[in-house]
Amino acid sequence: NNGDLLFYIGKTDAWGSQSRPEWDNWMKTGGVLMKLGAIRISMNAKRSTPFRQTLHLRESEITILEGNTHLRIWVDANHPVIRVEITGPAATSAKASLQNWRIGQGDSILSNKSGQTIWFHQNPADAEPHLAGRIFGASMESSASQNKQLISIYPLTTESASIKQWQFLLQKQIATIRLKTLEQSRTAHKAWWD
C-alpha cells in the first residue's frame, strides 16, 4: 500500500468474546477468532523498479525485492516469532508500526519503555467461561545496523493470567527465543521444513 508492506497477525488461540446481533448463533455464544493486529512497515525509499515478491514454499518465507532493498518475511517454525529482515540502503530508515483498530474496545497498548511496542486484548471476566480473561497480543521490536534491520514480533496468548503475568510470560518467552542467534533460528526453521 503506497510502497508500504502491510500484513495481519493471526493465531489459532486468539479467541475474543465480542458478539454482535448480526453474527450467527455459534458466534454469539462461542466467541470470535480475532487478528492480533496489522503491521505496517514503511520504507523511506522512492518507488523503484524492479519490484518482485516471491513466496518460497520450501523455505516457508516471502521475499520482496524493491530496487536494491530486500525484505525476507518468515514465521519461525520452532518458536512463536515473526521475522522481517531488511537489507539494503533503505533498511535502517524503515519504520514498523502497529495498526490497531480496537483501541478502547478491549485492546491496550503499553508504554514503550525498552524499544518495544507491546499490545494486547483481554476478554472481560463476564465473558463465556472458556473465553473469560483470555489475553492475547504481542511485542514488536526492531534493531538496525549499517544496511540491515531486523523486526521481530513475539505473539502470546494466555488463558487465565493477569496483565502483569502475561507481560512476565511474554518477556520470558522473548528471552528464551533470544538465546539463539538469528542464523541459528533460521537454520533450525529451514531444517524443520525439510
Tab-separated table of C-alpha atoms in Angstrom:
chain	number	residue	atom	x	y	z
A	1	ASN	CA	0.000	0.000	0.000
A	2	ASN	CA	1.729	3.196	-1.194
A	3	GLY	CA	5.065	1.385	-1.072
A	4	ASP	CA	4.497	0.113	2.490
A	5	LEU	CA	4.409	-3.538	3.495
A	6	LEU	CA	1.197	-4.420	5.372
A	7	PHE	CA	0.336	-7.733	6.988
A	8	TYR	CA	-2.051	-9.094	9.600
A	9	ILE	CA	-1.074	-11.299	12.521
A	10	GLY	CA	-3.352	-14.211	13.350
A	11	LYS	CA	-3.181	-17.010	15.914
A	12	THR	CA	-5.429	-20.025	16.290
A	13	ASP	CA	-5.924	-19.318	20.020
A	14	ALA	CA	-6.769	-15.584	19.777
A	15	TRP	CA	-10.442	-16.006	20.662
A	16	GLY	CA	-12.281	-12.834	21.585
A	17	SER	CA	-15.610	-12.800	23.385
A	18	GLN	CA	-17.232	-9.947	21.459
A	19	SER	CA	-20.557	-10.601	19.835
A	20	ARG	CA	-22.892	-8.613	17.628
A	21	PRO	CA	-26.559	-9.281	16.857
A	22	GLU	CA	-25.852	-9.779	13.149
A	23	TRP	CA	-23.477	-12.686	13.826
A	24	ASP	CA	-24.781	-16.228	13.715
A	25	ASN	CA	-25.789	-18.194	16.809
A	26	TRP	CA	-22.465	-20.003	17.132
A	27	MET	CA	-20.524	-16.742	17.284
A	28	LYS	CA	-22.944	-15.203	19.764
A	29	THR	CA	-22.210	-17.957	22.241
A	30	GLY	CA	-18.747	-19.149	21.286
A	31	GLY	CA	-16.501	-16.187	20.556
A	32	VAL	CA	-14.698	-14.809	17.534
A	33	LEU	CA	-11.261	-15.693	16.202
A	34	MET	CA	-9.604	-12.273	16.095
A	35	LYS	CA	-6.495	-10.851	14.469
A	36	LEU	CA	-3.797	-9.683	16.868
A	37	GLY	CA	-3.276	-6.588	14.742
A	38	ALA	CA	-1.857	-5.303	11.499
A	39	ILE	CA	1.767	-4.283	10.973
A	40	ARG	CA	2.838	-1.538	8.594
A	41	ILE	CA	6.473	-1.304	7.509
A	42	SER	CA	7.181	1.996	5.816
A	43	MET	CA	10.222	2.231	3.620
A	44	ASN	CA	11.540	5.743	3.147
A	45	ALA	CA	12.632	4.948	-0.358
A	46	LYS	CA	11.234	6.067	-3.666
A	47	ARG	CA	9.163	3.511	-5.536
A	48	SER	CA	11.534	1.964	-7.978
A	49	THR	CA	11.847	-0.957	-10.263
A	50	PRO	CA	12.324	-3.792	-10.216
A	51	PHE	CA	9.672	-4.945	-7.757
A	52	ARG	CA	9.384	-8.658	-7.120
A	53	GLN	CA	7.513	-10.543	-4.411
A	54	THR	CA	8.117	-14.287	-4.155
A	55	LEU	CA	6.624	-16.988	-1.950
A	56	HIS	CA	9.235	-19.665	-1.227
A	57	LEU	CA	7.184	-22.665	-0.101
A	58	ARG	CA	10.189	-24.889	0.613
A	59	GLU	CA	11.704	-22.318	2.985
A	60	SER	CA	8.315	-21.049	4.197
A	61	GLU	CA	9.202	-17.412	3.637
A	62	ILE	CA	8.280	-14.471	1.457
A	63	THR	CA	10.941	-12.303	-0.141
A	64	ILE	CA	10.403	-8.883	-1.610
A	65	LEU	CA	12.843	-7.020	-3.804
A	66	GLU	CA	12.198	-3.358	-4.476
A	67	GLY	CA	15.042	-1.595	-6.202
A	68	ASN	CA	18.088	-2.511	-4.144
A	69	THR	CA	16.174	-3.169	-0.900
A	70	HIS	CA	15.495	-6.798	0.024
A	71	LEU	CA	12.927	-7.999	2.592
A	72	ARG	CA	12.578	-11.526	3.946
A	73	ILE	CA	9.452	-12.326	5.994
A	74	TRP	CA	9.112	-15.609	7.849
A	75	VAL	CA	7.375	-17.117	10.874
A	76	ASP	CA	9.724	-19.320	12.877
A	77	ALA	CA	8.559	-22.953	12.762
A	78	ASN	CA	10.108	-23.677	16.171
A	79	HIS	CA	9.339	-20.545	18.204
A	80	PRO	CA	6.491	-18.020	18.303
A	81	VAL	CA	8.189	-15.155	16.465
A	82	ILE	CA	7.625	-13.385	13.156
A	83	ARG	CA	10.771	-12.031	11.486
A	84	VAL	CA	11.122	-9.276	8.922
A	85	GLU	CA	14.710	-8.915	7.733
A	86	ILE	CA	15.503	-5.843	5.650
A	87	THR	CA	18.800	-5.302	3.828
A	88	GLY	CA	19.905	-2.512	1.536
A	89	PRO	CA	20.415	1.252	1.635
A	90	ALA	CA	16.877	1.969	2.908
A	91	ALA	CA	16.968	-0.710	5.620
A	92	THR	CA	17.869	1.462	8.588
A	93	SER	CA	15.240	4.097	7.760
A	94	ALA	CA	12.371	1.592	7.628
A	95	LYS	CA	9.738	2.128	10.327
A	96	ALA	CA	7.465	-0.562	11.726
A	97	SER	CA	4.180	0.426	13.322
A	98	LEU	CA	1.129	-1.285	14.763
A	99	GLN	CA	-2.199	-0.586	13.072
A	100	ASN	CA	-4.698	-1.372	15.829
A	101	TRP	CA	-8.358	-0.663	15.141
A	102	ARG	CA	-9.695	-1.930	18.501
A	103	ILE	CA	-8.162	0.550	20.952
A	104	GLY	CA	-10.833	1.240	23.563
A	105	GLN	CA	-12.656	-1.977	22.626
A	106	GLY	CA	-10.660	-4.420	24.743
A	107	ASP	CA	-7.231	-3.655	23.246
A	108	SER	CA	-4.467	-1.748	25.005
A	109	ILE	CA	-1.008	-0.564	24.012
A	110	LEU	CA	1.580	-0.461	26.780
A	111	SER	CA	4.100	2.330	27.054
A	112	ASN	CA	7.238	1.790	25.003
A	113	LYS	CA	9.919	1.629	27.720
A	114	SER	CA	12.605	-0.520	26.128
A	115	GLY	CA	12.182	-0.048	22.399
A	116	GLN	CA	9.292	-2.500	22.320
A	117	THR	CA	5.725	-1.864	21.251
A	118	ILE	CA	3.532	-4.165	23.332
A	119	TRP	CA	-0.189	-4.555	22.773
A	120	PHE	CA	-2.860	-6.962	23.958
A	121	HIS	CA	-6.551	-7.768	24.000
A	122	GLN	CA	-8.178	-9.010	27.203
A	123	ASN	CA	-11.584	-10.637	27.255
A	124	PRO	CA	-13.815	-9.416	30.093
A	125	ALA	CA	-14.283	-11.549	33.203
A	126	ASP	CA	-18.005	-11.913	32.477
A	127	ALA	CA	-17.463	-13.474	29.027
A	128	GLU	CA	-18.257	-17.097	28.223
A	129	PRO	CA	-16.405	-19.263	30.803
A	130	HIS	CA	-13.968	-20.732	28.244
A	131	LEU	CA	-13.056	-17.220	26.997
A	132	ALA	CA	-13.215	-15.108	30.165
A	133	GLY	CA	-9.953	-13.353	30.999
A	134	ARG	CA	-8.093	-14.670	27.948
A	135	ILE	CA	-5.276	-12.299	26.945
A	136	PHE	CA	-3.616	-12.305	23.543
A	137	GLY	CA	-1.230	-9.843	22.000
A	138	ALA	CA	2.381	-9.339	21.026
A	139	SER	CA	5.588	-7.385	21.388
A	140	MET	CA	7.347	-5.808	18.419
A	141	GLU	CA	10.940	-4.634	18.439
A	142	SER	CA	13.490	-3.536	15.886
A	143	SER	CA	17.270	-3.484	15.698
A	144	ALA	CA	19.325	-1.872	12.939
A	145	SER	CA	22.985	-1.739	11.974
A	146	GLN	CA	24.654	-0.496	8.808
A	147	ASN	CA	22.413	-1.591	5.911
A	148	LYS	CA	20.374	-4.139	7.889
A	149	GLN	CA	17.302	-4.078	10.075
A	150	LEU	CA	15.539	-6.886	11.909
A	151	ILE	CA	11.954	-6.527	13.068
A	152	SER	CA	10.777	-9.243	15.461
A	153	ILE	CA	7.183	-9.754	16.585
A	154	TYR	CA	6.541	-12.117	19.500
A	155	PRO	CA	2.867	-13.165	19.945
A	156	LEU	CA	1.478	-14.749	23.129
A	157	THR	CA	-1.904	-15.986	24.371
A	158	THR	CA	-2.724	-16.879	27.979
A	159	GLU	CA	-5.993	-18.277	29.263
A	160	SER	CA	-6.101	-17.234	32.899
A	161	ALA	CA	-3.416	-14.719	33.784
A	162	SER	CA	-3.367	-11.144	34.933
A	163	ILE	CA	-1.934	-8.492	32.645
A	164	LYS	CA	1.256	-8.420	34.754
A	165	GLN	CA	1.563	-12.213	34.497
A	166	TRP	CA	1.001	-12.023	30.733
A	167	GLN	CA	3.745	-9.387	30.440
A	168	PHE	CA	6.103	-11.536	32.525
A	169	LEU	CA	5.386	-14.624	30.388
A	170	LEU	CA	5.856	-12.579	27.210
A	171	GLN	CA	9.266	-11.270	28.345
A	172	LYS	CA	10.284	-14.788	29.432
A	173	GLN	CA	9.292	-16.144	26.010
A	174	ILE	CA	11.283	-13.397	24.264
A	175	ALA	CA	14.359	-14.086	26.427
A	176	THR	CA	14.184	-17.802	25.548
A	177	ILE	CA	13.918	-17.087	21.812
A	178	ARG	CA	16.856	-14.656	22.007
A	179	LEU	CA	19.122	-17.440	23.299
A	180	LYS	CA	19.620	-18.447	19.664
A	181	THR	CA	21.125	-16.148	17.079
A	182	LEU	CA	19.073	-15.209	14.043
A	183	GLU	CA	21.180	-17.540	11.889
A	184	GLN	CA	20.695	-20.451	14.319
A	185	SER	CA	16.941	-19.841	14.342
A	186	ARG	CA	16.749	-19.613	10.558
A	187	THR	CA	18.811	-22.803	10.115
A	188	ALA	CA	16.549	-24.715	12.542
A	189	HIS	CA	13.483	-23.239	10.827
A	190	LYS	CA	14.640	-24.426	7.407
A	191	ALA	CA	15.549	-27.868	8.818
A	192	TRP	CA	12.018	-28.182	10.201
A	193	TRP	CA	10.607	-27.704	6.687
A	194	ASP	CA	12.977	-30.269	5.081
